[in-house]
Coordinates of C-alpha atoms in Angstrom, one line a residue:
G1 CA 288.8 -61.6 -1.8
E2 CA 289.5 -59.4 1.3
Q3 CA 292.9 -58.1 2.4
V4 CA 294.2 -59.6 5.6
V5 CA 295.8 -56.9 7.7
I6 CA 298.2 -58.5 10.2
E7 CA 297.9 -56.1 13.1
A8 CA 300.7 -57.7 15.1
A9 CA 303.1 -57.0 12.4
R10 CA 301.9 -53.4 12.0
Q11 CA 302.2 -52.8 15.8
N12 CA 305.7 -54.2 15.8
K13 CA 306.6 -51.8 13.0
L14 CA 307.5 -54.6 10.6
K15 CA 307.3 -53.3 7.0
T16 CA 307.1 -56.7 5.4
I17 CA 306.8 -60.4 6.3
D18 CA 308.6 -61.3 3.1
A19 CA 310.5 -59.1 0.8
N20 CA 308.2 -59.8 -2.1
F21 CA 305.0 -59.5 -0.2
P22 CA 304.4 -56.2 1.7
I23 CA 302.0 -56.1 4.6
G24 CA 298.5 -55.4 3.5
Q25 CA 298.7 -57.2 0.2
F26 CA 297.8 -60.7 1.4
I27 CA 294.5 -61.9 0.0
C28 CA 292.1 -64.0 2.0
V29 CA 289.7 -65.8 -0.3
T30 CA 286.3 -66.0 1.5
G31 CA 283.5 -68.4 0.9
G32 CA 280.3 -68.9 2.8
S33 CA 280.7 -68.0 6.5
G34 CA 284.3 -69.2 6.6
C35 CA 287.4 -68.3 4.7
G36 CA 289.3 -69.9 1.9
K37 CA 292.7 -71.6 2.4
S38 CA 295.7 -69.5 1.5
S39 CA 298.8 -71.7 1.3
L40 CA 300.8 -68.5 0.5
I41 CA 299.9 -66.9 3.8
N42 CA 300.6 -70.1 5.7
E43 CA 303.9 -70.6 4.0
I44 CA 305.1 -67.1 4.7
L45 CA 304.0 -67.1 8.3
Y46 CA 305.6 -70.5 9.0
K47 CA 308.8 -69.2 7.4
K48 CA 309.0 -66.0 9.3
M49 CA 308.0 -67.6 12.7
A50 CA 311.0 -69.8 12.3
Q51 CA 313.4 -67.2 11.0
T52 CA 312.4 -63.8 12.4
R53 CA 312.8 -62.4 15.9
Y54 CA 309.9 -60.1 16.3
R55 CA 310.2 -56.8 18.2
A56 CA 307.5 -55.6 20.5
R57 CA 308.2 -52.0 19.7
E58 CA 310.4 -49.8 17.6
D59 CA 312.5 -49.3 20.7
P60 CA 312.9 -52.7 22.5
G61 CA 313.6 -50.8 25.7
E62 CA 310.0 -49.6 25.7
C63 CA 308.9 -53.2 26.6
D64 CA 310.2 -52.6 30.1
K65 CA 308.0 -49.5 30.5
V66 CA 304.7 -51.2 29.8
S67 CA 302.6 -52.9 32.4
G68 CA 301.5 -56.4 31.6
T69 CA 298.0 -55.8 32.9
E70 CA 297.5 -53.2 30.1
Y71 CA 297.4 -56.1 27.7
I72 CA 295.6 -58.5 29.9
D73 CA 292.7 -56.1 30.0
K74 CA 292.5 -56.4 26.2
V75 CA 292.5 -60.2 26.5
V76 CA 289.6 -60.1 28.9
D77 CA 287.7 -57.7 26.7
M78 CA 288.1 -59.9 23.7
A79 CA 287.0 -63.0 25.8
R80 CA 283.9 -61.2 26.9
R81 CA 283.0 -60.1 23.3
M82 CA 283.4 -63.8 22.2
G83 CA 281.1 -65.0 24.9
V84 CA 283.3 -66.2 27.8
S85 CA 281.1 -65.7 30.9
T86 CA 283.3 -66.9 33.8
E87 CA 285.2 -64.7 36.1
L88 CA 288.5 -63.5 34.6
D89 CA 291.1 -61.7 36.7
A90 CA 292.9 -59.0 34.6
R91 CA 295.7 -59.0 37.3
N92 CA 296.5 -62.6 36.4
L93 CA 299.4 -62.3 33.9
S94 CA 299.1 -66.0 32.9
L95 CA 295.5 -65.6 31.9
P96 CA 296.2 -65.6 28.1
I97 CA 297.7 -69.1 28.4
G98 CA 294.6 -70.6 30.1
S99 CA 295.0 -70.2 33.9
E100 CA 291.4 -69.2 34.4
E101 CA 288.4 -71.5 34.4
V102 CA 286.0 -71.5 31.4
H103 CA 282.8 -73.4 30.5
P104 CA 282.8 -75.8 27.5
I105 CA 279.7 -74.0 26.1
D106 CA 281.6 -70.7 26.2
M107 CA 284.6 -72.2 24.3
A108 CA 282.3 -73.7 21.7
G109 CA 280.6 -70.3 21.3
A110 CA 284.0 -68.6 21.0
A111 CA 285.0 -71.0 18.2
A112 CA 281.7 -70.4 16.5
V113 CA 282.6 -66.7 16.4
L114 CA 285.6 -67.6 14.2
A115 CA 283.5 -70.1 12.2
N116 CA 280.9 -67.3 11.5
G117 CA 283.4 -64.8 10.3
G118 CA 283.6 -62.8 13.5
I119 CA 279.8 -62.8 14.2
R120 CA 278.6 -64.0 17.6
H121 CA 275.3 -65.7 18.2
R122 CA 274.3 -66.5 21.8
P123 CA 274.1 -70.3 22.3
F124 CA 270.5 -71.6 22.5
L125 CA 268.8 -75.0 23.1
I126 CA 265.4 -74.7 21.3
E127 CA 265.3 -73.7 17.7
S128 CA 261.6 -73.9 17.2
V129 CA 258.3 -75.2 18.7
T130 CA 255.4 -76.5 16.7
D131 CA 251.8 -77.4 17.7
R132 CA 250.2 -80.8 16.9
D133 CA 249.1 -79.5 13.5
G134 CA 252.7 -78.6 12.5
N135 CA 252.2 -74.8 12.9
I136 CA 255.3 -73.0 14.3
I137 CA 254.4 -71.3 17.5
Y138 CA 258.0 -70.3 18.4
Q139 CA 261.0 -69.7 16.2
H140 CA 264.4 -68.8 17.7
E141 CA 265.9 -65.7 16.1
S142 CA 269.4 -64.5 16.5
P143 CA 270.7 -61.8 14.2
G144 CA 274.1 -62.0 15.7
R145 CA 276.7 -59.2 16.4
Q146 CA 280.1 -58.6 14.7
V147 CA 282.6 -58.8 17.6
L148 CA 285.7 -59.6 15.6
S149 CA 286.7 -58.4 12.1
R150 CA 286.2 -60.9 9.3
Q151 CA 289.8 -60.6 8.4
S152 CA 291.0 -61.6 11.9
A153 CA 288.5 -64.5 12.0
C154 CA 289.8 -65.7 8.6
L155 CA 293.5 -65.5 9.7
E156 CA 292.8 -67.2 13.0
T157 CA 290.9 -70.0 11.2
Q158 CA 294.0 -70.6 9.0
V159 CA 296.1 -70.9 12.1
L160 CA 293.7 -73.4 13.6
E161 CA 293.6 -75.4 10.4
A162 CA 297.4 -75.6 10.4
N163 CA 297.3 -76.9 14.0
V164 CA 295.2 -79.9 12.9
Q165 CA 297.2 -80.4 9.7
G166 CA 300.6 -80.5 11.4
G167 CA 300.4 -79.4 15.1
T168 CA 299.0 -80.7 18.3
G169 CA 295.6 -81.4 16.8
T170 CA 296.5 -84.0 14.2
A171 CA 294.3 -86.7 15.9
A172 CA 291.3 -84.7 14.7
Q173 CA 292.1 -85.0 11.0
I174 CA 289.2 -86.2 8.9
P175 CA 290.0 -87.4 5.3
G176 CA 288.6 -84.9 2.8
V177 CA 287.5 -82.4 5.4
Q178 CA 289.5 -79.4 6.6
V179 CA 289.2 -79.2 10.4
A180 CA 290.2 -76.1 12.4
G181 CA 290.9 -76.8 16.0
K182 CA 292.9 -76.2 19.2
T183 CA 294.1 -78.4 22.0
G184 CA 294.2 -77.5 25.6
T185 CA 295.8 -79.3 28.6
A186 CA 294.9 -77.7 32.0
E187 CA 296.7 -78.5 35.2
T188 CA 294.5 -79.8 38.1
G189 CA 296.9 -79.4 41.0
V190 CA 297.8 -83.1 41.0
N191 CA 301.0 -84.0 39.3
H192 CA 300.6 -85.5 35.8
V193 CA 296.8 -85.3 36.0
Y194 CA 295.1 -82.9 33.6
D195 CA 291.9 -81.7 32.2
A196 CA 292.1 -82.4 28.4
W197 CA 290.4 -80.0 26.0
F198 CA 289.8 -79.8 22.3
V199 CA 287.7 -77.2 20.5
C200 CA 287.1 -77.3 16.8
F201 CA 284.9 -76.6 13.8
A202 CA 284.5 -78.0 10.3
P203 CA 284.6 -77.8 7.4
A204 CA 286.9 -74.9 8.0
Q205 CA 286.1 -73.3 4.7
N206 CA 282.3 -73.4 5.1
P207 CA 281.7 -74.4 8.8
R208 CA 278.6 -76.6 9.6
A209 CA 279.5 -77.8 13.2
V210 CA 281.4 -76.6 16.2
V211 CA 282.5 -79.1 18.9
A212 CA 284.1 -78.5 22.3
V213 CA 285.3 -81.6 24.3
V214 CA 286.7 -81.6 27.8
V215 CA 287.7 -84.8 29.7
E216 CA 288.6 -84.1 33.3
Q217 CA 291.1 -85.7 35.6
Q218 CA 293.1 -87.6 33.0
P219 CA 296.4 -89.2 34.1
N220 CA 299.0 -87.9 31.7
G221 CA 296.1 -87.0 29.5
F222 CA 296.7 -84.2 26.9
G223 CA 294.1 -82.6 24.8
G224 CA 295.6 -83.8 21.5
A225 CA 295.7 -87.4 22.6
V226 CA 292.5 -87.7 24.7
S227 CA 290.0 -85.1 23.5
A228 CA 290.9 -84.6 19.8
P229 CA 289.9 -88.1 18.8
I230 CA 286.5 -87.7 20.6
A231 CA 285.9 -84.4 18.8
K232 CA 286.8 -86.1 15.5
A233 CA 284.2 -88.8 16.1
V234 CA 281.5 -86.2 17.0
L235 CA 282.3 -84.1 13.9
E236 CA 282.2 -87.1 11.6
K237 CA 278.7 -88.0 13.0
L238 CA 277.5 -84.5 12.6
L239 CA 278.8 -84.0 9.1
N240 CA 277.7 -87.4 7.8
G241 CA 274.5 -87.8 9.8

C-alpha cells in the first residue's frame, strides 16, 4: 500500500483526523492503475466532515490577510496540468465552483488523470493504422506525464466513488461495478434552465473507461437526474461490449 497524505489537514495544522489514526498513517491499497477501496478512510472523513469545523490557518485571523486570487492561481495551474484548455480567469473567485466554460473532452481527460493514478495522456482519435495486408503503418504512442501525485488521485477517486454510492451521482450506479463520478449543473442565464453534466470512470478500482456527458439547455435539468443515467448506459455498453 501507499500512505495517503492529506495535505489539506496538514496545511490546516490538524494533528489528527481521529484520535486513533494520526495523519500520515492511512493506507491506500492500490491495484492496477486505480486505487483500492478504503472504508476506513471514507468512514473517518465522513465523520469528521460532519463533526469538525476546519480552520484555514493556525491563526484564523490570517484568513483575512490572504488574497483569494492567490489560491485561484493554483486552481488554474492544476486545471492546466490536467488538460483543461479553455480560457480561465484567475481573477474570477467563483472559478473553483465551475463558473468558467470547459470542453467535455477536457473534462473526460481530467477524469482520466485520476483514473490513471495521476498520469495524463493527451486525448487522441486514431490508435493505429494498418495497410491492406494487416501491417501496422502507424501506432499511436503516449508515454504520459505525472501531473498529480498517485496518493492524491487515489483519495480523489474515493471521494468520487462515495458521490456515486450515496451523493448526487447515485443514478450512475451499476450493480457489481464501482463507479467514480461527479455531477455538474451549470447556469445558462435563463431561470431554471441548466446545462447538465456528469463525468465518471469505472471500474473505480481498475478503470477501463471514462465518460463525460453534457446535455445543454435542460429545463430544471440537473446533472444527477439528466446526465448521470446517460453516462451509466454508456459505461454499461463499454464495459460489457
